[in-house]
XYZ file of C-alpha atoms in Angstrom:
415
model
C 0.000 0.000 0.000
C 2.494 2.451 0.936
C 4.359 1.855 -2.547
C 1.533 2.504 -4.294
C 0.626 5.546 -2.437
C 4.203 6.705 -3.494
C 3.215 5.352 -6.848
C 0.395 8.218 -6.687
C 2.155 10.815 -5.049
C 4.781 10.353 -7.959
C 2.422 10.644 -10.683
C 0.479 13.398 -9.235
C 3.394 15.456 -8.919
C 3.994 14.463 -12.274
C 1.093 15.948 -13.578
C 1.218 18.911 -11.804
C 4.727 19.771 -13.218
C 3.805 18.763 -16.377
C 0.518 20.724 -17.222
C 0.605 24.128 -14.958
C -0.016 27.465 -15.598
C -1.339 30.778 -14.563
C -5.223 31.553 -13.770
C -5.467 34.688 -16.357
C -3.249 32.055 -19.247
C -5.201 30.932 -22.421
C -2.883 27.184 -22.677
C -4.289 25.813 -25.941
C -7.642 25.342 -28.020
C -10.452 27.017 -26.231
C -8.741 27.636 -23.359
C -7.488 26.435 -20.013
C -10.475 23.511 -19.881
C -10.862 23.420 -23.478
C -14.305 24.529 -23.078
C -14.468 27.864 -24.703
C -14.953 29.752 -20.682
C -12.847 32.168 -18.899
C -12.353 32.349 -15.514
C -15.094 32.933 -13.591
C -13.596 36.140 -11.968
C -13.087 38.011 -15.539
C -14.641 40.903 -16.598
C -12.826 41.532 -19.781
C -14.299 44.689 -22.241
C -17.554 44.170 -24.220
C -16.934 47.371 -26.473
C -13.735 48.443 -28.557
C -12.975 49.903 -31.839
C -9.476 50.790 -33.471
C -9.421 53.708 -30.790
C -11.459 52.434 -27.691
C -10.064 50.220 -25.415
C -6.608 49.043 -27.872
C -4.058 48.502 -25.661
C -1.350 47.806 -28.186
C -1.835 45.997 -31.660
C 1.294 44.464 -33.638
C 1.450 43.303 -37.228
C 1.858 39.707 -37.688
C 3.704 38.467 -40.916
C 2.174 35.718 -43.057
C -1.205 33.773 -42.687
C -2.727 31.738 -40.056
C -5.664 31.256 -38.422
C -4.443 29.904 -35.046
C -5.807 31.335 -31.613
C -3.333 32.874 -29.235
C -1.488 30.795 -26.897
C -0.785 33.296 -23.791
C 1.292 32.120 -20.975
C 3.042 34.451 -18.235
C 4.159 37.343 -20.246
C 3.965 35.754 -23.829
C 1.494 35.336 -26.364
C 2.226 32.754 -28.874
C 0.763 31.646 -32.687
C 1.718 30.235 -35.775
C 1.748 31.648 -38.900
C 2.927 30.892 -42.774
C 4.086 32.626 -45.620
C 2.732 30.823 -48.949
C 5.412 32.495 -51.353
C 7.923 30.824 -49.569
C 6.186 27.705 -48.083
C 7.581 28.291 -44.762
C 5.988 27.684 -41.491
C 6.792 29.279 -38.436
C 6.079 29.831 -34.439
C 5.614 33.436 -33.496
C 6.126 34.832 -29.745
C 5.072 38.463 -28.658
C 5.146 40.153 -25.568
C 1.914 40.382 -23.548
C 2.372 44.096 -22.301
C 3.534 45.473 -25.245
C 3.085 43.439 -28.385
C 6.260 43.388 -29.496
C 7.968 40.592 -30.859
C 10.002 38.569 -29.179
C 11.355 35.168 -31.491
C 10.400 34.075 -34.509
C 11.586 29.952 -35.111
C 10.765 28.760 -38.597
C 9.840 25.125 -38.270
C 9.460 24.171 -42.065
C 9.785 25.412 -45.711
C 8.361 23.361 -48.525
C 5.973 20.678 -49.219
C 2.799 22.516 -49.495
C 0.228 20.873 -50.421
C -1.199 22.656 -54.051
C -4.775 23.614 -52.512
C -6.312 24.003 -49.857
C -9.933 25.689 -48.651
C -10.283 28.968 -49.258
C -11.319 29.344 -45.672
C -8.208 27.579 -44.225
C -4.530 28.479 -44.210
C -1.254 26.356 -43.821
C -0.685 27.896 -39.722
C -4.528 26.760 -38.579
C -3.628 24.567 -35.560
C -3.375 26.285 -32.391
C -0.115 25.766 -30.052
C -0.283 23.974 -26.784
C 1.401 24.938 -23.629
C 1.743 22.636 -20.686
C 3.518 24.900 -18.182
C 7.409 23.391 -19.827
C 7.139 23.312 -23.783
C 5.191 24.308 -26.442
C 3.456 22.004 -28.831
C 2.834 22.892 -32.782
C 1.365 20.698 -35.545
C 1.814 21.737 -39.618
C 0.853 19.948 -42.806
C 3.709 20.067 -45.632
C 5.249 16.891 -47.718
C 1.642 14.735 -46.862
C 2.398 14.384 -43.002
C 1.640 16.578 -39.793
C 5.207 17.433 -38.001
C 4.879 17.865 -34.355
C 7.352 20.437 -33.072
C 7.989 20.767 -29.216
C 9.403 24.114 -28.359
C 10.937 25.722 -25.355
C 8.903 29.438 -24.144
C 12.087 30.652 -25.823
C 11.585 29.513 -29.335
C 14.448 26.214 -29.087
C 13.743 23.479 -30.579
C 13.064 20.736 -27.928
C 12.257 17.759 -30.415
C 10.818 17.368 -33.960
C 9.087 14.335 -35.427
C 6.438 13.238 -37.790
C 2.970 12.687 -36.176
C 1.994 10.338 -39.090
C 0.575 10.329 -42.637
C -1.992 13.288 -44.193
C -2.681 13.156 -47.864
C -5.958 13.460 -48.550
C -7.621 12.562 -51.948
C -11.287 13.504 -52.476
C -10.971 16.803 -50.566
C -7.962 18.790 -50.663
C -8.753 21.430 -47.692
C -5.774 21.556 -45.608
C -5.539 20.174 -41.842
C -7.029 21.455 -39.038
C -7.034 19.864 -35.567
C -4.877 21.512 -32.701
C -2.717 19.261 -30.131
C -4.309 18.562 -27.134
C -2.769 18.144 -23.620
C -3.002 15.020 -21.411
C -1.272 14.147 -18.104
C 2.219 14.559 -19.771
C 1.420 13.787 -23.288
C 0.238 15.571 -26.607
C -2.267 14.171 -28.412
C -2.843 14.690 -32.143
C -4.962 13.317 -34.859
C -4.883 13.218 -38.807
C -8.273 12.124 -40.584
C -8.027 11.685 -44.137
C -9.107 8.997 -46.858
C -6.400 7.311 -45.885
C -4.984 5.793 -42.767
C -6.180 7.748 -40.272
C -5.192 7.876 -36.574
C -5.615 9.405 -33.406
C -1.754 9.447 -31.493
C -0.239 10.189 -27.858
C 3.414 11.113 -27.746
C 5.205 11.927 -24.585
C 5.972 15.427 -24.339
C 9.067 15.579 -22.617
C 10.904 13.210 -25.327
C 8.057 12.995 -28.057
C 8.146 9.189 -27.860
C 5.429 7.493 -28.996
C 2.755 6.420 -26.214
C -0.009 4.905 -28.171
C -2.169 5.173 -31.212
C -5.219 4.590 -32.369
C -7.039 3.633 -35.781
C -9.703 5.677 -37.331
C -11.817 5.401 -40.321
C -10.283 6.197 -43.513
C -12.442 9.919 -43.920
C -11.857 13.166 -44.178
C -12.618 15.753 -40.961
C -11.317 18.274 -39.057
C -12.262 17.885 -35.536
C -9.896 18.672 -32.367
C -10.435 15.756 -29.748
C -11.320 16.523 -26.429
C -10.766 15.033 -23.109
C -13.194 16.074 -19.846
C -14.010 14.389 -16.642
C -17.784 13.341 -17.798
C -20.140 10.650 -16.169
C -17.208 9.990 -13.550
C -14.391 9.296 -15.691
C -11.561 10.886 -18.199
C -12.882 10.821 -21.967
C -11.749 11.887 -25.141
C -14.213 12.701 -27.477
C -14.429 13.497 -31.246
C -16.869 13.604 -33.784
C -16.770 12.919 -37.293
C -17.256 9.931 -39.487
C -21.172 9.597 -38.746
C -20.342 9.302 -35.169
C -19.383 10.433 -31.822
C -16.632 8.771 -30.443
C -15.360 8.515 -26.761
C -11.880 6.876 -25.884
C -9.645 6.498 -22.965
C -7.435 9.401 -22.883
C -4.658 6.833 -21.295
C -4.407 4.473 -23.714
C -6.716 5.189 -27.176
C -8.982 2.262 -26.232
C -12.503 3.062 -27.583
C -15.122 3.628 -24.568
C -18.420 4.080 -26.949
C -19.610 5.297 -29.669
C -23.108 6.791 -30.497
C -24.082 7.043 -34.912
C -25.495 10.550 -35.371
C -23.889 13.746 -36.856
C -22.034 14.372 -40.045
C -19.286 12.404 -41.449
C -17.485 15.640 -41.666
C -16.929 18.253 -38.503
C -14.705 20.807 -37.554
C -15.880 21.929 -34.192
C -14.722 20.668 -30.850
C -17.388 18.697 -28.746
C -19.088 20.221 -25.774
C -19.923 18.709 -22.438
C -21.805 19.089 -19.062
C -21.340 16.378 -16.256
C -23.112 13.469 -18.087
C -23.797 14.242 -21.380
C -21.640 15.413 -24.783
C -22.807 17.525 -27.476
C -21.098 17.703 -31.060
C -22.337 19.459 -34.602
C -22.022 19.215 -38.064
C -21.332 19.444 -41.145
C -21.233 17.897 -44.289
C -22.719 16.404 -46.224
C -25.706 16.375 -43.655
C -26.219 18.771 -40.996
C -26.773 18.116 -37.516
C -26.599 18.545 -34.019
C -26.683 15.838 -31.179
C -26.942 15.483 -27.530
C -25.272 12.395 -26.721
C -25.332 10.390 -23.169
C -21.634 10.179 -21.881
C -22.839 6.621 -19.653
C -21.353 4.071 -22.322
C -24.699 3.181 -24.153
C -24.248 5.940 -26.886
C -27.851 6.520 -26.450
C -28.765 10.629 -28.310
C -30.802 11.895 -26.166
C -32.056 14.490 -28.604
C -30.736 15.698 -32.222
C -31.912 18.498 -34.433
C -31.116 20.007 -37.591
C -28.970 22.465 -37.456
C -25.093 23.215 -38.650
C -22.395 24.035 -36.726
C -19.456 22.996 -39.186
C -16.806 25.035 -38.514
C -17.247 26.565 -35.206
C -17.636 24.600 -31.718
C -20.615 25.201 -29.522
C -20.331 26.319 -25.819
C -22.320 24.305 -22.459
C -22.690 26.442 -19.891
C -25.313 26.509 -16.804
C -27.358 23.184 -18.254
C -28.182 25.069 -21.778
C -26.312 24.464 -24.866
C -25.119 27.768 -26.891
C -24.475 27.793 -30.386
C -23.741 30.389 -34.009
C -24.995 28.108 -37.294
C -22.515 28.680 -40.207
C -25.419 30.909 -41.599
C -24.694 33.350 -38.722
C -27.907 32.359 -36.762
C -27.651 31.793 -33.192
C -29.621 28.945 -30.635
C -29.799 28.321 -27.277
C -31.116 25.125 -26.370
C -31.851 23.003 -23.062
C -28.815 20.975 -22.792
C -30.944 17.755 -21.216
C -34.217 18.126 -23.774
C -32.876 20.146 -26.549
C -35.980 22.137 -26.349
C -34.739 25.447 -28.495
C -35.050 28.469 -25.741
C -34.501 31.245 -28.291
C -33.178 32.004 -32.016
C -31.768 35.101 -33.673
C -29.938 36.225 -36.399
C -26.483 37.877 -35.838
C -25.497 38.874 -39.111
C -23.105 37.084 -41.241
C -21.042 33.261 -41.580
C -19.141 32.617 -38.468
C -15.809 30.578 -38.607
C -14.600 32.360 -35.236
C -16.077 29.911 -31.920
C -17.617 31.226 -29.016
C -16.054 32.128 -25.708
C -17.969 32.794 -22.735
C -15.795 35.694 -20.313
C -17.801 37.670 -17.526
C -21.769 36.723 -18.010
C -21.436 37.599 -21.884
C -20.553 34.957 -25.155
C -18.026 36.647 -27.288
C -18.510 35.452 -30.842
C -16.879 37.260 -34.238
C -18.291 36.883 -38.116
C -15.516 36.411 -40.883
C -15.927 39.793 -41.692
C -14.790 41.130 -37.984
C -18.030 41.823 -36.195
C -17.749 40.727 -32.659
C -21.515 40.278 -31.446
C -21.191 40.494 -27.330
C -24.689 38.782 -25.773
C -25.878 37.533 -21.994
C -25.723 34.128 -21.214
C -29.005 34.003 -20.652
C -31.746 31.393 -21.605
C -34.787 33.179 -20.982
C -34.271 35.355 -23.816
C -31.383 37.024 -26.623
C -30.132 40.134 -25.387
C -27.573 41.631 -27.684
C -24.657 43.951 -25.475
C -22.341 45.428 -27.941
C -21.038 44.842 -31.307
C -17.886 45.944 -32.213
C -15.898 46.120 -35.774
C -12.037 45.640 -36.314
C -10.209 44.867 -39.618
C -12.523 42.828 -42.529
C -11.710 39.380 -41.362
C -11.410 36.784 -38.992
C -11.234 33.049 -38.591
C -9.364 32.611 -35.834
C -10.643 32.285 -32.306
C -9.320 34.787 -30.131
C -8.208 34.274 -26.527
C -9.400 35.719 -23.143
C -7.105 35.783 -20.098
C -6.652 38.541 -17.554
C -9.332 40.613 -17.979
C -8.411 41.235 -21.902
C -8.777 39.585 -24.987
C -6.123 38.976 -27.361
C -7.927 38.689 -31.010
C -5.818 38.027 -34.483
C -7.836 40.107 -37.123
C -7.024 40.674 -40.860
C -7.162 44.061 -43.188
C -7.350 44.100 -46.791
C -7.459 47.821 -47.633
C -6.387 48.809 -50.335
C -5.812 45.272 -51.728
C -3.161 43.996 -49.689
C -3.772 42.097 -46.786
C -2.380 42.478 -42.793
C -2.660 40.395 -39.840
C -2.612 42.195 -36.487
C -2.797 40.817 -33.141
C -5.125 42.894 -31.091
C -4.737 43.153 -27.107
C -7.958 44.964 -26.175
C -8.642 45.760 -22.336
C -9.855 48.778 -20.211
């Protein structure tokens, strides 16, 4: 007993120097739970414009549509440069903007389309309190690239295979972050596959098979029904495995067999939408019987939806946005924001945060019992990418194309 109580202890502290960082950070995908919600405590602004509430702004070179990755004083994305077909990790400094490294990772291989919609630097970096974790697509395989927060080169390897066939659109899915390893997966008409590599040596941990289709779904792993899943969608189904190993848990058929957005959750339950060529949206028990519990009609392909306070949020690709019960799927309320969202959701301070490609952030209460709209706010004429919230200010990545030619610029925006 007592060795395996050291056992514990061992692993524990394992963990916990492994995957730390600060309450206002923004680690990865969605944020410190993955879930698309600040901290609690955050009141970050609900109204800016090029000269309200801009504390800094910086110019980033190339093309990406990665989310920040802010950790300490360092804000983090990737970005490419199609001319040269070179792919890079970007660092900035939180209080000022200015840039601090720049570490190409690759240059060549490009694939000779992709969607319109997508770029070559979509992934978003992972940080797990040590190193830094970056996926790219070039020469038909995803590299995985660990970094140090200073830009070095920690290790590089090949995650696996990625050359799809039927539907050349690029990659998508960011690394996730799992008691010491980084998780990434590549689904393609081809041999697809769901891996775990360790993150202090990027050996291989385990790997898992998936069906030979095309989709461009981030996994996710949560603590639902009282245990450690990872979920993904895609394929016609939602999928749950065992974060520790890749063994399947369940499975439930329902949604599209092609998704981008990251699966939702509340404490027994998981919600995923999509896509093509169908579109749908289910509610799926989290118990292992892959029972739906309810399912509707509507599209949330490239954007993830948010769970918060037992009601499901969501922005269709049309632009339209729902809020549903998150046990009956009864719909509480519908309205139209404006135009196609790419952007996902983040709840910060009461309000859900969610931008149009065009660079209209809608602000709106959380609030079931009805839509009630707080600010909108304009900057540049595009944007994809999700942007991050961490200590009370949000760090966006919005594009310009005045006058024809077209600049990224990383936005902090606070009071």
């Amino acid at each position: 007993m007592k060795l395996n109580g050291l056992k514990w202890l061992a692993a524990l502290l394992l963990l916990i120097a492994t995957q730390t960082w600060a309450k206002d950070d923004w680690p990865g995908w969605r944020g410190p739970n993955g879930n698309g919600i600040a901290e609690s405590d955050q009141q970050p602004p609900t109204e800016w414009s090029e000269s309200k509430n801009i504390v800094w702004k910086s110019p980033i070179p190339g093309r990406g549509h990665s989310s920040p990755t802010v950790f300490g004083d360092r804000i983090v994305l990737t970005s490419a440069d199609a001319k040269t077909q070179t792919q890079s990790v970007l660092c900035f400094d939180r209080k000022t903007g200015k840039s601090l490294w720049t570490t190409k990772i690759s240059q060549g291989g490009f694939p000779g389309s992709i969607h319109n919609n997508n770029t070559h630097a979509t992934p978003t970096v992972a940080f797990d309190g040590e190193r830094l974790y970056a996926t790219f697509y070039h020469n038909e395989i995803v590299q995985l690239v660990a970094l140090t927060p200073d830009g070095k080169i920690v290790w590089d390897k090949k995650a696996g295979a990625y050359a799809p066939n039927a539907y050349k659109y690029g990659y998508a899915p960011s690394p996730i972050l799992y008691r010491g390893n980084v998780i990434v997966a590549s689904e393609f008409d081809g041999p697809s596959y769901i891996t775990a590599f360790d993150g202090k040596t990027g050996r291989e941990v385990w790997t898992t098979s998936r069906p030979s289709n095309i989709s461009y779904s981030t996994p996710i792993v949560a603590k639902v029904a009282g245990r450690d899943q990872m979920v993904i969608s895609g394929a016609d189904k939602v999928v749950s495995f065992d974060p520790a190993n890749g063994k399947q848990l369940w499975s439930a058929a329902g949604i599209a067999a092609a998704t981008c957005g990251t699966a939702v959750w509340t404490d027994n339950m998981f919600f995923a939408s999509g896509g093509y060529p169908k579109a749908e949206t289910v509610a799926v028990m989290a118990d292992g019987s892959g029972r739906v519990a309810w399912r509707n009609g509507t599209k949330c392909y490239e954007q993830s939806m948010l769970a918060y306070e037992g009601h499901i949020y969501a922005v269709a690709d049309t632009g339209v946005a729902f809020c549903w019960d998150a046990k009956t799927g009864e719909e509480k309320w519908k309205t139209r924001l404006g135009t196609k969202c790419s952007s996902s959701p983040i709840l910060a301070g009461g309000n859900i945060y969610i931008t149009t490609e065009r660079g209209v952030t809608n602000v709106f209460k959380a609030d079931p019992a009805k839509f009630q709209l707080v600010a909108t706010n304009q900057l540049g004429d595009e944007m994809f990418a999700t942007p991050a919230f961490c200590g009370q200010q949000i760090f966006e990545r919005v594009a310009s194309s005045k006058g024809g030619a077209r600049q990224e610029m990383l936005y902090c925006i606070g009071k």
